[in-house]
Short mmCIF file of C-alpha atoms in Angstrom, two decimals:
data_model
loop_
_atom_site.label_atom_id
_atom_site.label_comp_id
_atom_site.label_asym_id
_atom_site.label_seq_id
_atom_site.Cartn_x
_atom_site.Cartn_y
_atom_site.Cartn_z
CA LEU N 29 7.00 -21.67 16.61
CA GLY N 30 5.57 -21.08 20.07
CA ASN N 31 7.65 -22.04 23.09
CA VAL N 32 10.09 -24.35 21.30
CA GLU N 33 13.62 -23.84 22.62
CA ILE N 34 15.96 -22.51 19.95
CA GLN N 35 18.31 -25.51 20.23
CA LYS N 36 15.38 -27.83 19.47
CA ILE N 37 14.35 -26.07 16.26
CA ALA N 38 14.91 -28.55 13.42
CA SER N 39 14.75 -28.19 9.64
CA ASP N 40 11.72 -30.47 9.29
CA MET N 41 9.93 -28.44 11.98
CA LEU N 42 10.53 -25.23 10.01
CA GLN N 43 9.49 -26.88 6.75
CA ASN N 44 6.21 -28.04 8.29
CA PHE N 45 5.69 -24.53 9.69
CA TYR N 46 6.13 -22.98 6.20
CA ASN N 47 3.87 -25.59 4.60
CA GLU N 48 1.09 -24.96 7.13
CA LYS N 49 1.31 -21.17 6.81
CA ALA N 50 1.23 -21.50 3.00
CA LYS N 51 -2.32 -22.90 3.31
CA THR N 52 -3.68 -19.68 4.79
CA HIS N 53 -1.11 -17.00 3.85
CA SER N 54 0.25 -15.57 0.62
CA THR N 55 3.61 -16.74 -0.72
CA SER N 56 5.09 -13.31 0.02
CA ALA N 57 3.94 -13.53 3.67
CA VAL N 58 5.54 -16.98 4.04
CA ALA N 59 8.73 -15.66 2.41
CA ILE N 60 8.84 -12.82 4.95
CA LEU N 61 8.49 -15.35 7.78
CA HIS N 62 11.45 -17.26 6.35
CA VAL N 63 13.56 -14.11 6.12
CA LEU N 64 12.84 -13.27 9.79
CA ILE N 65 13.48 -16.78 11.07
CA ASN N 66 16.58 -17.28 8.93
CA GLY N 67 18.03 -13.96 10.17
CA CYS N 68 17.43 -14.86 13.82
CA LEU N 69 19.00 -18.31 13.47
CA LYS N 70 22.00 -16.89 11.58
CA HIS N 71 22.59 -14.55 14.49
CA ALA N 72 22.31 -17.49 16.91
CA VAL N 73 25.05 -19.30 14.96
CA ARG N 74 27.28 -16.21 15.12
CA GLN N 75 26.71 -16.04 18.88
CA LYS N 76 27.58 -19.78 19.14
CA VAL N 77 24.13 -20.57 20.53
CA LEU N 78 23.60 -22.98 17.60
CA PRO N 79 26.16 -25.10 15.71
CA PHE N 80 24.39 -24.49 12.37
CA ASN N 81 21.34 -22.76 10.89
CA PRO N 82 18.48 -25.26 10.33
CA ALA N 83 16.62 -22.72 8.16
CA GLU N 84 19.30 -23.09 5.48
CA LEU N 85 18.23 -26.72 4.95
CA THR N 86 14.59 -25.87 4.23
CA GLU N 87 12.98 -25.41 0.85
CA ARG N 88 12.64 -21.68 0.62
CA PRO N 89 9.20 -20.36 -0.33
CA THR N 90 8.94 -19.04 -3.87
CA VAL N 91 7.15 -15.72 -4.04
CA LYS N 92 4.42 -15.61 -6.68
CA TYR N 93 3.33 -12.07 -7.36
CA LYS N 94 -0.19 -11.47 -8.56
CA GLU N 95 -0.52 -8.77 -11.18
CA VAL N 96 -2.49 -5.84 -9.79
CA ILE N 97 -4.70 -4.40 -12.52
CA PRO N 98 -5.44 -0.71 -11.85
CA PHE N 99 -8.82 0.89 -12.32
CA SER N 100 -9.69 1.88 -15.86
CA LEU N 101 -11.14 5.38 -16.18
CA ASP N 102 -14.60 3.90 -16.75
CA GLU N 103 -14.26 1.70 -13.64
CA LEU N 104 -13.04 4.66 -11.63
CA ASP N 105 -16.09 6.73 -12.61
CA LYS N 106 -18.47 3.94 -11.56
CA PHE N 107 -16.55 3.33 -8.35
CA LEU N 108 -16.52 6.96 -7.22
CA ASP N 109 -20.16 7.46 -8.19
CA VAL N 110 -21.20 4.76 -5.70
CA ALA N 111 -18.49 5.43 -3.10
CA LYS N 112 -19.37 9.13 -2.71
CA ASN N 113 -22.38 8.16 -0.58
CA ASP N 114 -20.47 5.71 1.62
CA TYR N 115 -19.08 6.36 5.09
CA ILE N 116 -15.51 5.58 4.01
CA TYR N 117 -15.54 7.89 0.96
CA PRO N 118 -13.16 10.44 2.61
CA TYR N 119 -10.72 7.59 3.27
CA LEU N 120 -10.95 6.26 -0.30
CA ILE N 121 -10.64 9.63 -2.05
CA THR N 122 -7.62 10.53 0.11
CA MET N 123 -5.93 7.24 -0.82
CA LEU N 124 -6.68 7.79 -4.50
CA HIS N 125 -5.07 11.26 -4.45
CA THR N 126 -2.05 10.37 -2.30
CA GLY N 127 -1.18 6.73 -3.03
CA THR N 128 -0.95 5.98 0.70
CA ARG N 129 -1.12 2.44 2.10
CA ARG N 130 -4.30 1.34 3.87
CA GLY N 131 -2.67 1.05 7.31
CA GLU N 132 -1.05 4.47 6.94
CA LEU N 133 -4.40 6.18 6.41
CA CYS N 134 -6.01 4.24 9.26
CA ALA N 135 -3.27 5.63 11.54
CA LEU N 136 -3.49 9.24 10.32
CA HIS N 137 -4.17 11.70 13.16
CA TRP N 138 -5.52 15.23 12.80
CA LYS N 139 -2.29 16.59 14.30
CA GLU N 140 -0.54 15.23 11.20
CA VAL N 141 -2.86 17.11 8.83
CA ASP N 142 -2.19 20.72 7.83
CA LEU N 143 -5.21 21.89 5.84
CA LYS N 144 -3.78 25.39 5.30
CA ALA N 145 -0.49 24.12 3.88
CA LYS N 146 -2.37 21.23 2.17
CA ILE N 147 -0.05 18.54 3.57
CA ILE N 148 -0.49 15.26 5.41
CA LYS N 149 2.34 13.58 7.33
CA ILE N 150 2.66 9.80 7.36
CA LYS N 151 4.25 8.71 10.64
CA GLU N 152 2.50 5.48 11.65
CA SER N 153 0.62 2.49 10.33
CA LEU N 154 -2.31 0.72 11.96
CA ASN N 155 -2.47 -3.03 11.35
CA ARG N 156 -4.08 -6.10 12.84
CA ILE N 157 -1.30 -8.27 14.26
CA GLU N 158 -1.51 -11.97 15.10
CA GLY N 159 0.06 -12.88 18.45
CA TYR N 160 1.70 -16.11 19.61
CA ASP N 161 -1.64 -17.20 21.06
CA GLY N 162 -3.31 -16.98 17.64
CA LYS N 163 -5.40 -13.99 18.69
CA THR N 164 -5.22 -10.73 16.76
CA ARG N 165 -5.07 -7.13 17.94
CA LEU N 166 -4.85 -3.67 16.42
CA GLU N 167 -1.42 -2.14 16.77
CA PHE N 168 0.11 1.21 15.81
CA ALA N 169 3.62 0.79 14.43
CA ASP N 170 6.22 2.60 12.37
CA PRO N 171 5.48 2.66 8.63
CA LYS N 172 6.75 -0.10 6.34
CA THR N 173 10.20 1.45 5.68
CA GLU N 174 12.18 4.52 6.79
CA THR N 175 11.19 6.27 3.56
CA SER N 176 7.53 5.57 4.36
CA ASN N 177 7.79 8.32 6.97
CA ARG N 178 6.99 11.22 4.66
CA GLU N 179 5.00 14.37 3.88
CA ILE N 180 2.50 14.30 1.02
CA PRO N 181 0.81 17.34 -0.53
CA ILE N 182 -2.94 17.05 -1.01
CA PRO N 183 -5.06 18.74 -3.69
CA ALA N 184 -7.86 21.21 -2.97
CA GLU N 185 -10.50 18.50 -3.52
CA VAL N 186 -9.09 16.39 -0.69
CA VAL N 187 -8.78 19.44 1.57
CA GLN N 188 -12.52 20.08 1.19
CA VAL N 189 -13.34 16.42 1.86
CA LEU N 190 -11.22 16.45 5.03
CA LYS N 191 -12.86 19.66 6.23
CA SER N 192 -16.26 17.99 5.82
CA GLN N 193 -14.88 14.93 7.63
CA LYS N 194 -13.89 17.08 10.60
CA VAL N 195 -17.38 18.64 10.75
CA ARG N 196 -18.99 15.20 10.67
CA GLN N 197 -16.74 13.94 13.47
CA ASN N 198 -17.73 16.92 15.64
CA GLN N 199 -21.38 16.04 15.05
CA GLU N 200 -20.71 12.41 16.01
CA ARG N 201 -18.87 13.54 19.14
CA LEU N 202 -21.95 15.50 20.23
CA PHE N 203 -24.33 12.68 19.34
CA TYR N 204 -22.48 9.94 21.26
CA GLY N 205 -21.43 12.12 24.19
CA ASP N 206 -19.65 10.09 26.89
CA ARG N 207 -19.72 7.02 24.66
CA TYR N 208 -17.51 8.75 22.09
CA GLN N 209 -13.87 7.56 22.24
CA ASP N 210 -11.80 10.42 20.86
CA SER N 211 -8.76 8.79 19.26
CA GLY N 212 -7.74 11.91 17.34
CA LEU N 213 -7.82 9.88 14.12
CA VAL N 214 -8.88 11.43 10.83
CA PHE N 215 -10.65 8.25 9.74
CA ALA N 216 -12.53 6.57 12.58
CA MET N 217 -15.75 4.75 13.37
CA PRO N 218 -18.78 6.95 14.26
CA THR N 219 -18.00 6.24 17.94
CA GLY N 220 -14.41 7.49 17.52
CA LYS N 221 -12.80 4.04 17.59
CA PRO N 222 -10.05 3.33 15.03
CA LEU N 223 -11.24 2.44 11.54
CA GLU N 224 -9.41 -0.82 11.17
CA PRO N 225 -8.19 -2.09 7.78
CA ARG N 226 -10.36 -5.22 7.59
CA ASN N 227 -13.55 -3.20 8.13
CA VAL N 228 -12.51 -0.83 5.36
CA LEU N 229 -12.06 -3.86 3.09
CA LYS N 230 -15.60 -5.04 3.90
CA ARG N 231 -16.99 -1.63 2.99
CA LEU N 232 -14.94 -1.66 -0.22
CA LYS N 233 -16.37 -5.03 -1.27
CA ASN N 234 -19.87 -3.69 -0.68
CA ILE N 235 -19.16 -0.66 -2.89
CA LEU N 236 -17.71 -2.86 -5.66
CA LYS N 237 -20.79 -5.09 -5.62
CA ARG N 238 -23.16 -2.12 -5.87
CA ALA N 239 -21.07 -0.61 -8.68
CA GLY N 240 -20.94 -3.91 -10.59
CA LEU N 241 -17.13 -3.98 -10.64
CA ARG N 242 -14.69 -6.93 -10.59
CA GLU N 243 -14.33 -8.73 -7.27
CA GLU N 244 -10.51 -8.90 -7.35
CA ILE N 245 -10.20 -5.14 -6.72
CA ARG N 246 -8.56 -4.49 -3.36
CA LEU N 247 -7.57 -1.39 -1.40
CA HIS N 248 -4.08 -1.79 -2.85
CA THR N 249 -5.67 -1.41 -6.31
CA ILE N 250 -6.44 2.21 -5.42
CA ARG N 251 -2.82 2.87 -4.43
CA HIS N 252 -1.69 1.03 -7.55
CA THR N 253 -3.99 3.15 -9.72
CA PHE N 254 -2.45 6.33 -8.29
CA GLY N 255 1.08 5.16 -9.10
CA THR N 256 0.21 3.72 -12.51
CA MET N 257 -1.66 6.78 -13.78
CA LEU N 258 1.14 9.13 -12.76
CA GLY N 259 3.79 6.76 -14.13
CA GLN N 260 2.02 6.58 -17.49
CA ALA N 261 1.63 10.37 -17.48
CA GLY N 262 5.44 10.63 -17.40
CA GLU N 263 5.82 11.79 -13.79
CA ASN N 264 9.42 11.97 -12.58
CA PRO N 265 10.12 8.54 -10.96
CA ALA N 266 12.06 10.21 -8.13
CA ASN N 267 9.00 12.30 -7.20
CA LEU N 268 6.77 9.25 -7.42
CA GLN N 269 9.14 7.24 -5.22
CA LYS N 270 9.02 9.88 -2.47
CA ILE N 271 5.23 10.10 -2.51
CA MET N 272 4.70 6.32 -2.60
CA GLY N 273 7.23 5.82 0.21
CA HIS N 274 9.37 3.25 -1.59
CA ALA N 275 12.79 2.52 -0.09
CA ASP N 276 14.28 1.71 -3.52
CA ILE N 277 13.51 3.59 -6.73
CA ARG N 278 13.78 0.27 -8.58
CA THR N 279 10.49 -0.70 -6.93
CA THR N 280 8.88 2.44 -8.34
CA LEU N 281 10.37 1.92 -11.80
CA GLY N 282 9.50 -1.77 -11.92
CA THR N 283 5.96 -1.34 -10.65
CA TYR N 284 4.65 1.90 -12.12
CA CYS N 285 6.90 3.24 -14.84
CA HIS N 286 5.93 0.90 -17.67
CA ALA N 287 5.99 1.99 -21.28
CA SER N 288 2.66 1.65 -23.07
CA MET N 289 2.47 0.69 -26.76
CA GLU N 290 1.92 4.36 -27.60
CA ASP N 291 5.04 5.29 -25.63
CA LYS N 292 7.03 2.66 -27.54
CA ARG N 293 5.61 3.83 -30.85
CA ARG N 294 6.60 7.44 -30.14
CA THR N 295 10.12 6.26 -29.29
CA VAL N 296 10.68 4.30 -32.51
CA ASP N 297 9.02 7.03 -34.59
CA ARG N 298 11.40 9.52 -33.00
CA MET N 299 14.35 7.35 -34.04
CA ALA N 300 13.01 7.23 -37.60
CA GLU N 301 12.75 11.03 -37.60
CA LEU N 302 16.33 11.36 -36.36
CA LEU N 303 17.66 9.00 -39.05
CA LYS N 304 15.61 10.75 -41.70
CA GLY N 305 17.04 14.07 -40.61
CA LYS N 306 20.60 12.73 -40.83
CA LYS N 307 20.00 11.37 -44.35
CA GLU N 308 18.53 14.64 -45.56
CA GLY N 309 21.41 16.50 -43.98
CA SER N 310 24.00 14.35 -45.77
CA LYS N 311 22.22 14.90 -49.12
CA ASP N 312 22.40 18.64 -48.63
CA ILE N 313 26.14 18.40 -47.97
CA LYS N 314 26.70 16.33 -51.18
CA ALA N 315 24.58 18.73 -53.21
CA ARG N 316 26.78 21.60 -52.15
#
């Protein structure tokens, strides 16, 4: 909204703002903007700065969620076969084994990695933020929610990959010398600069093209695959919630803990077995 004074913010101005943002942003992003603006204006009404909340008279954006289809096992094999030779492979394999968000891994520092204990600590997120002037900048911030601040165990495979990553970074530090910018990040550019999310996405698209996989796969697909595979394997939802960093377990249950047709079939077959057992038990009683 720029430099518009709060008393001059009108409903039609907000509606036009939402409509314009909807051309370049997702419905969920526009909905978040509405939540922020509406909350600020509500507070202004409570403080008697405004007589009423103009955001309440706008047509609220409807969030349309796109279904995220996880990797199939065949797709995953093809993906990893190509990705293993790419610069961002350590980043991708860590995400696949931990279910972390892309910004969380971009912000991971070596001081938050304990290779002996096999644990990584998620404390920040690195994202590209758009300012009032329309320009963007990289910014470290707190993770998405309070529960996003968490410790995640890592398997031996990831430990080995991270050890190799540290060796490679030491080699890059020697190669670039004074030009190397030591950010202390686990995943960084060869010059030490932060590995920003949009560059990771470009590398991902390149890998997908070489592997002959569907274009709609995103970095979030990797996180989604982690959650889906564990959910289908019957992992305790409470454990999954903690690892994924969800604030509400209903998000975990609704997103990852779906029953497959085989799960449903086992359930109804189990009921049939229980009823059959009761019938046979009652026959035995009558026979006696």
